[in-house]
PDB file of C-alpha atoms in Angstrom:
ATOM      1  CA  MET A   1      -0.336  -0.098  -0.099  1.00  0.00           C
ATOM      2  CA  SER A   2       1.546   3.190  -0.896  1.00  0.00           C
ATOM      3  CA  GLY A   3       1.825   6.227   1.894  1.00  0.00           C
ATOM      4  CA  ALA A   4       0.846   8.774  -0.918  1.00  0.00           C
ATOM      5  CA  LEU A   5      -3.209  10.467  -0.448  1.00  0.00           C
ATOM      6  CA  THR A   6      -4.587  10.389  -3.852  1.00  0.00           C
ATOM      7  CA  VAL A   7      -7.704  13.672  -3.970  1.00  0.00           C
ATOM      8  CA  ARG A   8     -10.276  12.968  -6.175  1.00  0.00           C
ATOM      9  CA  THR A   9     -12.987  15.164  -6.553  1.00  0.00           C
ATOM     10  CA  VAL A  10     -16.832  14.121  -7.428  1.00  0.00           C
ATOM     11  CA  ILE A  11     -19.327  16.042 -10.013  1.00  0.00           C
ATOM     12  CA  ASP A  12     -23.018  15.082 -10.793  1.00  0.00           C
ATOM     13  CA  GLY A  13     -21.268  11.803 -10.066  1.00  0.00           C
ATOM     14  CA  THR A  14     -18.488  11.446 -12.158  1.00  0.00           C
ATOM     15  CA  GLU A  15     -14.745  11.213 -10.102  1.00  0.00           C
ATOM     16  CA  TYR A  16     -12.414  13.658 -11.266  1.00  0.00           C
ATOM     17  CA  SER A  17      -8.368  13.731  -9.896  1.00  0.00           C
ATOM     18  CA  GLN A  18      -6.655  16.953  -9.189  1.00  0.00           C
ATOM     19  CA  ASP A  19      -5.109  16.963 -12.823  1.00  0.00           C
ATOM     20  CA  ASP A  20      -7.994  16.776 -14.780  1.00  0.00           C
ATOM     21  CA  ILE A  21      -9.032  19.851 -12.280  1.00  0.00           C
ATOM     22  CA  ARG A  22      -6.017  21.252 -13.096  1.00  0.00           C
ATOM     23  CA  TRP A  23      -6.155  20.566 -16.890  1.00  0.00           C
ATOM     24  CA  TRP A  24      -9.462  21.821 -16.521  1.00  0.00           C
ATOM     25  CA  GLU A  25      -8.991  24.592 -14.890  1.00  0.00           C
ATOM     26  CA  LEU A  26      -5.754  25.858 -17.005  1.00  0.00           C
ATOM     27  CA  ASP A  27      -8.144  26.029 -20.349  1.00  0.00           C
ATOM     28  CA  ARG A  28     -10.444  27.840 -18.547  1.00  0.00           C
ATOM     29  CA  ALA A  29      -7.736  30.334 -18.341  1.00  0.00           C
ATOM     30  CA  ARG A  30      -6.471  29.941 -21.787  1.00  0.00           C
ATOM     31  CA  THR A  31     -10.030  30.670 -22.985  1.00  0.00           C
ATOM     32  CA  ALA A  32     -10.145  33.519 -21.558  1.00  0.00           C
ATOM     33  CA  LEU A  33      -6.712  34.728 -22.247  1.00  0.00           C
ATOM     34  CA  THR A  34      -7.750  33.671 -25.844  1.00  0.00           C
ATOM     35  CA  LEU A  35     -10.906  35.712 -25.442  1.00  0.00           C
ATOM     36  CA  LEU A  36      -9.038  39.248 -24.040  1.00  0.00           C
ATOM     37  CA  LYS A  37      -6.808  39.259 -26.651  1.00  0.00           C
ATOM     38  CA  SER A  38      -9.203  38.641 -29.022  1.00  0.00           C
ATOM     39  CA  ARG A  39     -11.458  42.154 -27.983  1.00  0.00           C
ATOM     40  CA  ILE A  40      -8.311  44.170 -27.273  1.00  0.00           C
ATOM     41  CA  GLY A  41      -5.794  43.099 -29.431  1.00  0.00           C
ATOM     42  CA  ASP A  42      -2.242  42.009 -29.839  1.00  0.00           C
ATOM     43  CA  GLU A  43      -0.007  44.488 -29.557  1.00  0.00           C
ATOM     44  CA  LEU A  44      -2.041  45.649 -26.028  1.00  0.00           C
ATOM     45  CA  MET A  45      -1.863  41.966 -24.792  1.00  0.00           C
ATOM     46  CA  ARG A  46       1.758  42.230 -25.232  1.00  0.00           C
ATOM     47  CA  GLU A  47       1.655  45.013 -23.146  1.00  0.00           C
ATOM     48  CA  LEU A  48       0.032  44.529 -20.459  1.00  0.00           C
ATOM     49  CA  LEU A  49       1.973  40.264 -19.967  1.00  0.00           C
ATOM     50  CA  THR A  50       4.502  42.593 -19.961  1.00  0.00           C
ATOM     51  CA  GLU A  51       3.533  45.001 -17.335  1.00  0.00           C
ATOM     52  CA  ASP A  52       2.141  41.337 -15.645  1.00  0.00           C
ATOM     53  CA  LEU A  53       5.840  40.374 -15.720  1.00  0.00           C
ATOM     54  CA  ARG A  54       7.217  43.169 -14.645  1.00  0.00           C
ATOM     55  CA  ALA A  55       5.238  43.329 -10.775  1.00  0.00           C
ATOM     56  CA  ALA A  56       6.062  39.584 -10.809  1.00  0.00           C
ATOM     57  CA  ASP A  57       9.584  40.432 -10.836  1.00  0.00           C
ATOM     58  CA  ARG A  58       8.704  43.053  -8.632  1.00  0.00           C
ATOM     59  CA  ALA A  59       7.059  40.650  -6.042  1.00  0.00           C
ATOM     60  CA  MET A  60       9.733  38.469  -6.234  1.00  0.00           C
ATOM     61  CA  ALA A  61      12.361  40.436  -5.685  1.00  0.00           C
ATOM     62  CA  PRO A  62      12.491  40.950  -1.768  1.00  0.00           C
ATOM     63  CA  LEU A  63      11.821  37.134  -1.747  1.00  0.00           C
ATOM     64  CA  PRO A  64      15.202  34.922   0.010  1.00  0.00           C
ATOM     65  CA  GLY A  65      17.467  33.284  -3.270  1.00  0.00           C
ATOM     66  CA  ALA A  66      15.503  35.202  -5.788  1.00  0.00           C
ATOM     67  CA  SER A  67      17.484  37.209  -8.664  1.00  0.00           C
ATOM     68  CA  ASP A  68      15.611  40.226 -10.080  1.00  0.00           C
ATOM     69  CA  GLY A  69      13.481  37.992 -13.428  1.00  0.00           C
ATOM     70  CA  ALA A  70      13.957  34.862 -11.452  1.00  0.00           C
ATOM     71  CA  TRP A  71      10.110  34.159 -12.258  1.00  0.00           C
ATOM     72  CA  ARG A  72      10.150  36.004 -15.719  1.00  0.00           C
ATOM     73  CA  SER A  73      13.226  34.126 -17.007  1.00  0.00           C
ATOM     74  CA  ALA A  74      12.019  31.321 -16.404  1.00  0.00           C
ATOM     75  CA  VAL A  75       8.034  31.357 -17.834  1.00  0.00           C
ATOM     76  CA  THR A  76      10.170  32.772 -20.704  1.00  0.00           C
ATOM     77  CA  GLU A  77      12.434  29.117 -20.529  1.00  0.00           C
ATOM     78  CA  ARG A  78       8.570  27.601 -20.277  1.00  0.00           C
ATOM     79  CA  TRP A  79       7.398  29.171 -23.362  1.00  0.00           C
ATOM     80  CA  LYS A  80      10.569  29.141 -25.793  1.00  0.00           C
ATOM     81  CA  SER A  81      10.334  25.101 -24.335  1.00  0.00           C
ATOM     82  CA  THR A  82       6.606  24.924 -25.235  1.00  0.00           C
ATOM     83  CA  GLY A  83       7.023  26.983 -29.350  1.00  0.00           C
ATOM     84  CA  SER A  84       4.362  29.560 -28.183  1.00  0.00           C
ATOM     85  CA  THR A  85       4.199  32.959 -26.544  1.00  0.00           C
ATOM     86  CA  PRO A  86       1.833  34.656 -23.594  1.00  0.00           C
ATOM     87  CA  THR A  87      -0.042  35.871 -27.064  1.00  0.00           C
ATOM     88  CA  ASP A  88      -0.551  33.311 -29.132  1.00  0.00           C
ATOM     89  CA  SER A  89      -3.844  31.368 -29.424  1.00  0.00           C
TER      90      SER A  89
END
């Protein structure tokens, strides 16, 4: 018997794992970003995301062991590894 705890959620009689719920939330977030992008346009979307990254950099800076731009670098590397950008639909 494994010591790992598995959390399951039951909705309307169907059981979902935490991974199922995470994927569902990710899909909802992507859909929301795509809708926002279609309403405000590519250029404004890039500006908003860039400012969001700057705010995250400022928030990370005071944390012990966090260098300036640590969060931004991690996100940028993730985008590069997936071959997409934050404004790709």
